[in-house]
GROMACS .gro file of N, CA and C in nm:
model
  492
    1MET      N    1   0.171  -1.138   0.145
    1MET     CA    2   0.155  -1.005   0.092
    1MET      C    3   0.181  -0.871   0.189
    2ILE      N    4   0.122  -0.898   0.306
    2ILE     CA    5   0.192  -0.821   0.379
    2ILE      C    6   0.295  -0.823   0.427
    3ARG      N    7   0.366  -0.938   0.434
    3ARG     CA    8   0.511  -0.952   0.472
    3ARG      C    9   0.582  -0.912   0.398
    4ARG      N   10   0.582  -0.892   0.279
    4ARG     CA   11   0.658  -0.826   0.130
    4ARG      C   12   0.613  -0.723   0.151
    5THR      N   13   0.532  -0.603   0.157
    5THR     CA   14   0.497  -0.504   0.198
    5THR      C   15   0.569  -0.428   0.292
    6VAL      N   16   0.600  -0.505   0.420
    6VAL     CA   17   0.646  -0.470   0.523
    6VAL      C   18   0.833  -0.467   0.479
    7LEU      N   19   0.864  -0.589   0.421
    7LEU     CA   20   0.996  -0.588   0.403
    7LEU      C   21   1.072  -0.449   0.272
    8ALA      N   22   0.922  -0.386   0.186
    8ALA     CA   23   0.949  -0.340   0.114
    8ALA      C   24   0.978  -0.217   0.150
    9ALA      N   25   0.869  -0.201   0.253
    9ALA     CA   26   0.859  -0.083   0.321
    9ALA      C   27   0.986  -0.029   0.410
   10ALA      N   28   1.049  -0.150   0.472
   10ALA     CA   29   1.161  -0.114   0.561
   10ALA      C   30   1.274  -0.082   0.446
   11LEU      N   31   1.270  -0.166   0.302
   11LEU     CA   32   1.402  -0.129   0.265
   11LEU      C   33   1.404   0.008   0.202
   12LEU      N   34   1.294   0.070   0.172
   12LEU     CA   35   1.247   0.194   0.118
   12LEU      C   36   1.297   0.304   0.233
   13ALA      N   37   1.275   0.272   0.364
   13ALA     CA   38   1.291   0.385   0.441
   13ALA      C   39   1.428   0.381   0.490
   14GLY      N   40   1.478   0.256   0.522
   14GLY     CA   41   1.595   0.299   0.610
   14GLY      C   42   1.710   0.201   0.564
   15ALA      N   43   1.684   0.117   0.430
   15ALA     CA   44   1.829   0.033   0.393
   15ALA      C   45   1.866   0.109   0.251
   16GLY      N   46   1.778   0.238   0.200
   16GLY     CA   47   1.817   0.275   0.075
   16GLY      C   48   1.803   0.188  -0.045
   17GLY      N   49   1.671   0.105  -0.024
   17GLY     CA   50   1.625   0.049  -0.179
   17GLY      C   51   1.728  -0.033  -0.206
   18CYS      N   52   1.750  -0.010  -0.358
   18CYS     CA   53   1.864  -0.144  -0.390
   18CYS      C   54   2.005  -0.080  -0.365
   19SER      N   55   2.034   0.060  -0.336
   19SER     CA   56   2.159   0.099  -0.308
   19SER      C   57   2.214   0.062  -0.173
   20THR      N   58   2.325  -0.017  -0.210
   20THR     CA   59   2.365  -0.108  -0.066
   20THR      C   60   2.536   0.032  -0.141
   21PRO      N   61   2.607  -0.040  -0.007
   21PRO     CA   62   2.712   0.068  -0.008
   21PRO      C   63   2.854  -0.015  -0.140
   22ASP      N   64   2.788  -0.155  -0.187
   22ASP     CA   65   2.854  -0.206  -0.251
   22ASP      C   66   2.802  -0.182  -0.393
   23ALA      N   67   2.692  -0.133  -0.393
   23ALA     CA   68   2.645  -0.130  -0.567
   23ALA      C   69   2.646   0.001  -0.552
   24GLY      N   70   2.702   0.113  -0.479
   24GLY     CA   71   2.732   0.239  -0.487
   24GLY      C   72   2.562   0.334  -0.514
   25GLY      N   73   2.619   0.447  -0.494
   25GLY     CA   74   2.462   0.540  -0.541
   25GLY      C   75   2.379   0.565  -0.382
   26GLY      N   76   2.431   0.520  -0.273
   26GLY     CA   77   2.383   0.540  -0.166
   26GLY      C   78   2.247   0.629  -0.154
   27GLY      N   79   2.205   0.640  -0.058
   27GLY     CA   80   2.055   0.742  -0.043
   27GLY      C   81   1.945   0.637  -0.053
   28ASP      N   82   1.840   0.739  -0.078
   28ASP     CA   83   1.695   0.656  -0.039
   28ASP      C   84   1.675   0.622  -0.198
   29PHE      N   85   1.580   0.525  -0.216
   29PHE     CA   86   1.483   0.493  -0.371
   29PHE      C   87   1.423   0.637  -0.363
   30THR      N   88   1.420   0.669  -0.530
   30THR     CA   89   1.366   0.780  -0.566
   30THR      C   90   1.276   0.765  -0.668
   31PRO      N   91   1.157   0.763  -0.588
   31PRO     CA   92   1.012   0.760  -0.694
   31PRO      C   93   1.029   0.866  -0.789
   32ASP      N   94   0.957   0.805  -0.929
   32ASP     CA   95   0.912   0.922  -1.002
   32ASP      C   96   1.000   0.978  -1.106
   33LEU      N   97   1.159   0.958  -1.108
   33LEU     CA   98   1.242   1.028  -1.178
   33LEU      C   99   1.220   1.009  -1.349
   34ALA      N  100   1.197   1.062  -1.427
   34ALA     CA  101   1.202   1.033  -1.509
   34ALA      C  102   1.334   0.997  -1.600
   35PRO      N  103   1.361   0.894  -1.671
   35PRO     CA  104   1.492   0.844  -1.693
   35PRO      C  105   1.579   0.937  -1.799
   36ALA      N  106   1.492   1.070  -1.885
   36ALA     CA  107   1.585   1.181  -1.941
   36ALA      C  108   1.642   1.274  -1.844
   37THR      N  109   1.586   1.268  -1.716
   37THR     CA  110   1.630   1.371  -1.585
   37THR      C  111   1.757   1.318  -1.536
   38ALA      N  112   1.732   1.160  -1.522
   38ALA     CA  113   1.877   1.103  -1.442
   38ALA      C  114   1.949   1.106  -1.546
   39GLN      N  115   1.952   1.054  -1.666
   39GLN     CA  116   2.038   1.065  -1.780
   39GLN      C  117   2.138   1.213  -1.783
   40ARG      N  118   2.071   1.276  -1.772
   40ARG     CA  119   2.098   1.463  -1.743
   40ARG      C  120   2.190   1.447  -1.630
   41GLN      N  121   2.136   1.427  -1.524
   41GLN     CA  122   2.205   1.401  -1.447
   41GLN      C  123   2.343   1.326  -1.387
   42VAL      N  124   2.320   1.234  -1.485
   42VAL     CA  125   2.483   1.131  -1.481
   42VAL      C  126   2.607   1.241  -1.568
   43ARG      N  127   2.518   1.293  -1.649
   43ARG     CA  128   2.606   1.343  -1.782
   43ARG      C  129   2.700   1.495  -1.676
   44GLU      N  130   2.593   1.542  -1.618
   44GLU     CA  131   2.633   1.703  -1.572
   44GLU      C  132   2.732   1.584  -1.427
   45HIS      N  133   2.750   1.487  -1.382
   45HIS     CA  134   2.827   1.472  -1.287
   45HIS      C  135   2.932   1.441  -1.380
   46ALA      N  136   2.947   1.387  -1.438
   46ALA     CA  137   3.062   1.354  -1.540
   46ALA      C  138   3.126   1.459  -1.546
   47ASP      N  139   3.054   1.583  -1.652
   47ASP     CA  140   3.116   1.693  -1.663
   47ASP      C  141   3.168   1.757  -1.567
   48ARG      N  142   3.156   1.767  -1.428
   48ARG     CA  143   3.171   1.797  -1.307
   48ARG      C  144   3.359   1.748  -1.271
   49VAL      N  145   3.311   1.623  -1.304
   49VAL     CA  146   3.448   1.565  -1.270
   49VAL      C  147   3.554   1.596  -1.361
   50ALA      N  148   3.498   1.613  -1.512
   50ALA     CA  149   3.617   1.660  -1.587
   50ALA      C  150   3.685   1.750  -1.556
   51ALA      N  151   3.586   1.827  -1.545
   51ALA     CA  152   3.631   1.980  -1.527
   51ALA      C  153   3.699   2.001  -1.376
   52THR      N  154   3.679   1.931  -1.289
   52THR     CA  155   3.749   1.966  -1.152
   52THR      C  156   3.865   1.862  -1.217
   53ALA      N  157   3.922   1.772  -1.276
   53ALA     CA  158   4.052   1.703  -1.304
   53ALA      C  159   4.103   1.779  -1.425
   54GLU      N  160   4.035   1.902  -1.448
   54GLU     CA  161   4.121   1.972  -1.582
   54GLU      C  162   4.124   1.864  -1.692
   55ILE      N  163   4.024   1.819  -1.758
   55ILE     CA  164   4.052   1.727  -1.867
   55ILE      C  165   3.888   1.709  -1.906
   56SER      N  166   3.908   1.648  -2.091
   56SER     CA  167   3.785   1.652  -2.133
   56SER      C  168   3.755   1.512  -2.120
   57LEU      N  169   3.608   1.472  -2.168
   57LEU     CA  170   3.524   1.348  -2.171
   57LEU      C  171   3.541   1.264  -2.310
   58ASP      N  172   3.583   1.222  -2.323
   58ASP     CA  173   3.548   1.135  -2.470
   58ASP      C  174   3.455   1.001  -2.471
   59ALA      N  175   3.433   0.971  -2.598
   59ALA     CA  176   3.308   0.855  -2.576
   59ALA      C  177   3.240   0.833  -2.451
   60PRO      N  178   3.142   0.952  -2.477
   60PRO     CA  179   3.027   0.944  -2.351
   60PRO      C  180   2.931   0.846  -2.410
   61GLU      N  181   2.904   0.733  -2.322
   61GLU     CA  182   2.743   0.662  -2.346
   61GLU      C  183   2.662   0.660  -2.234
   62GLU      N  184   2.576   0.668  -2.226
   62GLU     CA  185   2.464   0.670  -2.130
   62GLU      C  186   2.348   0.559  -2.142
   63LYS      N  187   2.309   0.475  -2.068
   63LYS     CA  188   2.220   0.368  -2.127
   63LYS      C  189   2.128   0.343  -1.988
   64ARG      N  190   2.011   0.335  -2.030
   64ARG     CA  191   1.944   0.294  -1.866
   64ARG      C  192   1.921   0.151  -1.867
   65LEU      N  193   1.970   0.094  -1.720
   65LEU     CA  194   1.991  -0.100  -1.717
   65LEU      C  195   1.911  -0.065  -1.582
   66THR      N  196   1.843  -0.228  -1.606
   66THR     CA  197   1.758  -0.268  -1.472
   66THR      C  198   1.811  -0.267  -1.357
   67CYS      N  199   1.714  -0.278  -1.270
   67CYS     CA  200   1.789  -0.301  -1.090
   67CYS      C  201   1.728  -0.434  -1.063
   68PRO      N  202   1.816  -0.529  -1.100
   68PRO     CA  203   1.776  -0.666  -1.070
   68PRO      C  204   1.766  -0.704  -0.900
   69GLY      N  205   1.692  -0.783  -0.873
   69GLY     CA  206   1.661  -0.817  -0.753
   69GLY      C  207   1.619  -0.749  -0.644
   70MET      N  208   1.549  -0.666  -0.666
   70MET     CA  209   1.462  -0.548  -0.606
   70MET      C  210   1.330  -0.627  -0.535
   71ILE      N  211   1.326  -0.592  -0.386
   71ILE     CA  212   1.208  -0.646  -0.372
   71ILE      C  213   1.125  -0.518  -0.330
   72SER      N  214   0.999  -0.490  -0.387
   72SER     CA  215   0.920  -0.425  -0.397
   72SER      C  216   0.740  -0.443  -0.461
   73ASP      N  217   0.682  -0.329  -0.454
   73ASP     CA  218   0.551  -0.372  -0.509
   73ASP      C  219   0.576  -0.276  -0.643
   74PHE      N  220   0.685  -0.239  -0.694
   74PHE     CA  221   0.655  -0.180  -0.822
   74PHE      C  222   0.717  -0.284  -0.910
   75PRO      N  223   0.679  -0.290  -1.043
   75PRO     CA  224   0.656  -0.350  -1.136
   75PRO      C  225   0.808  -0.398  -1.184
   76ASP      N  226   0.874  -0.475  -1.215
   76ASP     CA  227   1.027  -0.464  -1.254
   76ASP      C  228   1.069  -0.379  -1.351
   77ASP      N  229   0.955  -0.377  -1.448
   77ASP     CA  230   0.976  -0.287  -1.584
   77ASP      C  231   0.995  -0.121  -1.565
   78GLU      N  232   0.930  -0.089  -1.430
   78GLU     CA  233   0.937   0.066  -1.393
   78GLU      C  234   1.072   0.052  -1.281
   79LEU      N  235   1.157   0.000  -1.270
   79LEU     CA  236   1.277   0.028  -1.156
   79LEU      C  237   1.414   0.010  -1.286
   80TYR      N  238   1.485   0.125  -1.239
   80TYR     CA  239   1.571   0.130  -1.339
   80TYR      C  240   1.705   0.184  -1.289
   81ARG      N  241   1.827   0.212  -1.334
   81ARG     CA  242   1.926   0.334  -1.305
   81ARG      C  243   1.993   0.341  -1.445
   82ILE      N  244   2.035   0.475  -1.438
   82ILE     CA  245   2.127   0.481  -1.582
   82ILE      C  246   2.272   0.522  -1.552
   83GLN      N  247   2.314   0.447  -1.636
   83GLN     CA  248   2.479   0.431  -1.577
   83GLN      C  249   2.560   0.525  -1.736
   84GLY      N  250   2.671   0.610  -1.685
   84GLY     CA  251   2.703   0.669  -1.806
   84GLY      C  252   2.862   0.606  -1.808
   85THR      N  253   2.928   0.606  -1.914
   85THR     CA  254   3.033   0.539  -1.932
   85THR      C  255   3.122   0.618  -2.033
   86TYR      N  256   3.251   0.691  -1.959
   86TYR     CA  257   3.323   0.759  -2.045
   86TYR      C  258   3.476   0.756  -2.015
   87HIS      N  259   3.567   0.776  -2.143
   87HIS     CA  260   3.674   0.772  -2.148
   87HIS      C  261   3.762   0.913  -2.140
   88LEU      N  262   3.850   0.917  -2.010
   88LEU     CA  263   3.923   1.053  -1.981
   88LEU      C  264   4.066   1.025  -2.029
   89PRO      N  265   4.112   1.104  -2.115
   89PRO     CA  266   4.270   1.148  -2.172
   89PRO      C  267   4.304   1.153  -2.044
   90ILE      N  268   4.373   1.044  -1.985
   90ILE     CA  269   4.488   1.091  -1.899
   90ILE      C  270   4.582   0.960  -1.892
   91THR      N  271   4.728   1.037  -1.905
   91THR     CA  272   4.823   0.939  -1.894
   91THR      C  273   4.862   0.865  -1.757
   92VAL      N  274   4.927   0.774  -1.783
   92VAL     CA  275   4.964   0.706  -1.649
   92VAL      C  276   5.069   0.770  -1.546
   93VAL      N  277   5.112   0.905  -1.609
   93VAL     CA  278   5.192   1.000  -1.560
   93VAL      C  279   5.104   1.096  -1.535
   94GLU      N  280   4.991   1.129  -1.546
   94GLU     CA  281   4.922   1.235  -1.519
   94GLU      C  282   4.795   1.160  -1.426
   95GLU      N  283   4.798   1.020  -1.398
   95GLU     CA  284   4.685   1.014  -1.307
   95GLU      C  285   4.708   1.039  -1.178
   96LYS      N  286   4.802   1.049  -1.099
   96LYS     CA  287   4.833   1.063  -0.992
   96LYS      C  288   4.761   1.231  -0.947
   97ALA      N  289   4.820   1.275  -1.029
   97ALA     CA  290   4.798   1.441  -1.009
   97ALA      C  291   4.624   1.450  -1.022
   98ALA      N  292   4.578   1.401  -1.117
   98ALA     CA  293   4.429   1.405  -1.176
   98ALA      C  294   4.349   1.330  -1.023
   99TYR      N  295   4.371   1.243  -0.997
   99TYR     CA  296   4.322   1.201  -0.906
   99TYR      C  297   4.335   1.241  -0.754
  100ALA      N  298   4.403   1.319  -0.722
  100ALA     CA  299   4.478   1.418  -0.631
  100ALA      C  300   4.375   1.541  -0.637
  101LEU      N  301   4.373   1.604  -0.767
  101LEU     CA  302   4.284   1.716  -0.777
  101LEU      C  303   4.131   1.652  -0.713
  102LEU      N  304   4.061   1.520  -0.795
  102LEU     CA  305   3.944   1.484  -0.750
  102LEU      C  306   3.900   1.444  -0.598
  103THR      N  307   4.018   1.393  -0.568
  103THR     CA  308   4.001   1.336  -0.388
  103THR      C  309   3.995   1.470  -0.306
  104ASP      N  310   4.113   1.551  -0.322
  104ASP     CA  311   4.056   1.688  -0.238
  104ASP      C  312   3.959   1.726  -0.279
  105HIS      N  313   3.880   1.773  -0.386
  105HIS     CA  314   3.802   1.823  -0.432
  105HIS      C  315   3.679   1.791  -0.341
  106TRP      N  316   3.637   1.648  -0.355
  106TRP     CA  317   3.539   1.588  -0.272
  106TRP      C  318   3.600   1.553  -0.119
  107LYS      N  319   3.699   1.570  -0.066
  107LYS     CA  320   3.756   1.568   0.061
  107LYS      C  321   3.659   1.710   0.119
  108GLN      N  322   3.716   1.819   0.038
  108GLN     CA  323   3.648   1.950   0.076
  108GLN      C  324   3.486   1.987   0.099
  109ALA      N  325   3.440   1.880  -0.013
  109ALA     CA  326   3.326   1.851   0.011
  109ALA      C  327   3.231   1.781   0.129
  110GLY      N  328   3.314   1.773   0.220
  110GLY     CA  329   3.300   1.658   0.335
  110GLY      C  330   3.275   1.502   0.282
  111LEU      N  331   3.334   1.463   0.178
  111LEU     CA  332   3.263   1.330   0.130
  111LEU      C  333   3.391   1.252   0.184
  112THR      N  334   3.379   1.115   0.108
  112THR     CA  335   3.509   1.021   0.174
  112THR      C  336   3.506   0.969   0.043
  113PRO      N  337   3.625   0.954  -0.072
  113PRO     CA  338   3.666   0.905  -0.138
  113PRO      C  339   3.725   0.765  -0.121
  114ARG      N  340   3.727   0.691  -0.204
  114ARG     CA  341   3.780   0.546  -0.193
  114ARG      C  342   3.866   0.513  -0.255
  115THR      N  343   3.978   0.431  -0.207
  115THR     CA  344   4.083   0.394  -0.309
  115THR      C  345   4.089   0.245  -0.337
  116GLY      N  346   4.144   0.232  -0.460
  116GLY     CA  347   4.157   0.071  -0.502
  116GLY      C  348   4.190  -0.032  -0.397
  117ASP      N  349   4.245   0.019  -0.248
  117ASP     CA  350   4.287  -0.077  -0.168
  117ASP      C  351   4.147  -0.135  -0.090
  118ASP      N  352   4.070   0.002  -0.063
  118ASP     CA  353   3.938  -0.025  -0.027
  118ASP      C  354   3.831  -0.150  -0.055
  119PRO      N  355   3.797  -0.207   0.014
  119PRO     CA  356   3.720  -0.337  -0.050
  119PRO      C  357   3.585  -0.298  -0.107
  120TRP      N  358   3.535  -0.183  -0.032
  120TRP     CA  359   3.380  -0.107  -0.067
  120TRP      C  360   3.391  -0.093  -0.221
  121VAL      N  361   3.545  -0.048  -0.277
  121VAL     CA  362   3.562   0.009  -0.404
  121VAL      C  363   3.520  -0.113  -0.509
  122LYS      N  364   3.544  -0.216  -0.495
  122LYS     CA  365   3.537  -0.326  -0.598
  122LYS      C  366   3.365  -0.378  -0.561
  123GLY      N  367   3.259  -0.275  -0.658
  123GLY     CA  368   3.101  -0.314  -0.630
  123GLY      C  369   3.087  -0.404  -0.767
  124PRO      N  370   2.942  -0.429  -0.768
  124PRO     CA  371   2.910  -0.519  -0.874
  124PRO      C  372   2.896  -0.420  -1.007
  125TRP      N  373   2.858  -0.302  -0.978
  125TRP     CA  374   2.809  -0.212  -1.104
  125TRP      C  375   2.934  -0.195  -1.169
  126ALA      N  376   3.040  -0.146  -1.104
  126ALA     CA  377   3.152  -0.095  -1.181
  126ALA      C  378   3.250  -0.150  -1.183
  127GLY      N  379   3.278  -0.289  -1.145
  127GLY     CA  380   3.375  -0.348  -1.092
  127GLY      C  381   3.499  -0.283  -0.992
  128PRO      N  382   3.629  -0.363  -1.022
  128PRO     CA  383   3.722  -0.270  -0.951
  128PRO      C  384   3.729  -0.145  -1.011
  129ALA      N  385   3.767  -0.044  -0.918
  129ALA     CA  386   3.820   0.107  -0.945
  129ALA      C  387   3.950   0.106  -0.858
  130ASP      N  388   3.992   0.232  -0.916
  130ASP     CA  389   4.115   0.268  -0.840
  130ASP      C  390   4.062   0.390  -0.737
  131LEU      N  391   3.981   0.459  -0.783
  131LEU     CA  392   3.906   0.594  -0.696
  131LEU      C  393   3.781   0.593  -0.749
  132LYS      N  394   3.715   0.579  -0.626
  132LYS     CA  395   3.537   0.585  -0.632
  132LYS      C  396   3.498   0.690  -0.521
  133ILE      N  397   3.372   0.754  -0.570
  133ILE     CA  398   3.321   0.822  -0.458
  133ILE      C  399   3.185   0.823  -0.449
  134ASP      N  400   3.094   0.787  -0.374
  134ASP     CA  401   2.942   0.786  -0.348
  134ASP      C  402   2.888   0.932  -0.322
  135LEU      N  403   2.829   0.981  -0.414
  135LEU     CA  404   2.757   1.132  -0.391
  135LEU      C  405   2.652   1.155  -0.299
  136LEU      N  406   2.615   1.281  -0.260
  136LEU     CA  407   2.514   1.279  -0.168
  136LEU      C  408   2.364   1.259  -0.223
  137ASP      N  409   2.364   1.278  -0.369
  137ASP     CA  410   2.246   1.283  -0.439
  137ASP      C  411   2.231   1.163  -0.454
  138GLY      N  412   2.278   1.021  -0.471
  138GLY     CA  413   2.283   0.918  -0.457
  138GLY      C  414   2.360   0.847  -0.610
  139HIS      N  415   2.414   0.955  -0.675
  139HIS     CA  416   2.505   0.894  -0.753
  139HIS      C  417   2.634   0.849  -0.702
  140THR      N  418   2.698   0.743  -0.794
  140THR     CA  419   2.837   0.722  -0.762
  140THR      C  420   2.938   0.712  -0.873
  141VAL      N  421   3.026   0.754  -0.863
  141VAL     CA  422   3.164   0.802  -0.943
  141VAL      C  423   3.288   0.696  -0.923
  142ALA      N  424   3.307   0.599  -1.019
  142ALA     CA  425   3.428   0.517  -1.004
  142ALA      C  426   3.538   0.539  -1.124
  143LEU      N  427   3.651   0.533  -1.114
  143LEU     CA  428   3.726   0.560  -1.198
  143LEU      C  429   3.845   0.429  -1.237
  144SER      N  430   3.888   0.396  -1.331
  144SER     CA  431   3.982   0.314  -1.303
  144SER      C  432   4.081   0.291  -1.450
  145ARG      N  433   4.196   0.277  -1.443
  145ARG     CA  434   4.269   0.263  -1.593
  145ARG      C  435   4.218   0.198  -1.651
  146SER      N  436   4.211   0.199  -1.816
  146SER     CA  437   4.200   0.091  -1.920
  146SER      C  438   4.296   0.102  -2.002
  147THR      N  439   4.370   0.184  -2.027
  147THR     CA  440   4.474   0.174  -2.114
  147THR      C  441   4.595   0.242  -2.062
  148ASP      N  442   4.716   0.288  -2.167
  148ASP     CA  443   4.834   0.369  -2.128
  148ASP      C  444   4.796   0.512  -2.118
  149THR      N  445   4.698   0.584  -2.210
  149THR     CA  446   4.666   0.675  -2.210
  149THR      C  447   4.517   0.738  -2.157
  150THR      N  448   4.452   0.628  -2.115
  150THR     CA  449   4.283   0.664  -2.071
  150THR      C  450   4.248   0.607  -1.963
  151VAL      N  451   4.181   0.705  -1.890
  151VAL     CA  452   4.108   0.578  -1.732
  151VAL      C  453   3.962   0.602  -1.765
  152GLN      N  454   3.891   0.516  -1.761
  152GLN     CA  455   3.751   0.455  -1.810
  152GLN      C  456   3.665   0.546  -1.640
  153MET      N  457   3.572   0.599  -1.686
  153MET     CA  458   3.503   0.664  -1.583
  153MET      C  459   3.326   0.615  -1.609
  154ILE      N  460   3.295   0.572  -1.502
  154ILE     CA  461   3.152   0.537  -1.473
  154ILE      C  462   3.091   0.569  -1.361
  155VAL      N  463   2.947   0.639  -1.417
  155VAL     CA  464   2.876   0.724  -1.318
  155VAL      C  465   2.736   0.691  -1.335
  156TRP      N  466   2.702   0.629  -1.208
  156TRP     CA  467   2.550   0.561  -1.225
  156TRP      C  468   2.440   0.588  -1.138
  157THR      N  469   2.350   0.619  -1.127
  157THR     CA  470   2.264   0.669  -1.023
  157THR      C  471   2.175   0.517  -0.928
  158GLN      N  472   2.148   0.587  -0.799
  158GLN     CA  473   2.111   0.451  -0.718
  158GLN      C  474   1.974   0.388  -0.835
  159CYS      N  475   1.895   0.308  -0.764
  159CYS     CA  476   1.791   0.239  -0.826
  159CYS      C  477   1.686   0.361  -0.834
  160LEU      N  478   1.616   0.370  -0.951
  160LEU     CA  479   1.499   0.518  -0.953
  160LEU      C  480   1.377   0.409  -1.010
  161HIS      N  481   1.291   0.466  -0.959
  161HIS     CA  482   1.131   0.427  -0.992
  161HIS      C  483   1.090   0.510  -1.112
  162GLU      N  484   0.989   0.458  -1.214
  162GLU     CA  485   0.986   0.559  -1.301
  162GLU      C  486   0.811   0.493  -1.330
  163THR      N  487   0.733   0.623  -1.347
  163THR     CA  488   0.579   0.596  -1.395
  163THR      C  489   0.565   0.654  -1.467
  164GLY      N  490   0.407   0.591  -1.545
  164GLY     CA  491   0.365   0.671  -1.648
  164GLY      C  492   0.465   0.644  -1.752
   0.00000   0.00000   0.00000
């Protein structure tokens, strides 16, 4: 039990909880965040991406998912993440310009967007992406072509802890 507690403390303090670069959402594990708050944050990020790319969001869906494989002293049913899935009406012809707007915006904010040829873009949560960014607040945004007229955007949180 002591070994498990020490390992959990090390994970929480320095390794970012369940948030590895591949899982996206970098940053530290966040205790005591209500799912409704996390869901609102995910939607706000999606709205900001749409506004930056000068497009609208279609088919919004946010859901609570588990954080499998966590080593912690918290019960599994208290660990979760919120993932939002959205469709962006961007044609193949418009895609390059939309991605350029987003990339420039994120770079100006001091972030490092990654493209599909970067091995870190292929994460277990979102699958392969054409453009992916880990935001400073622990959220990740991934965009990938889904049809000739639609780009799918997935926004997700790091692993979170819910109490009460």
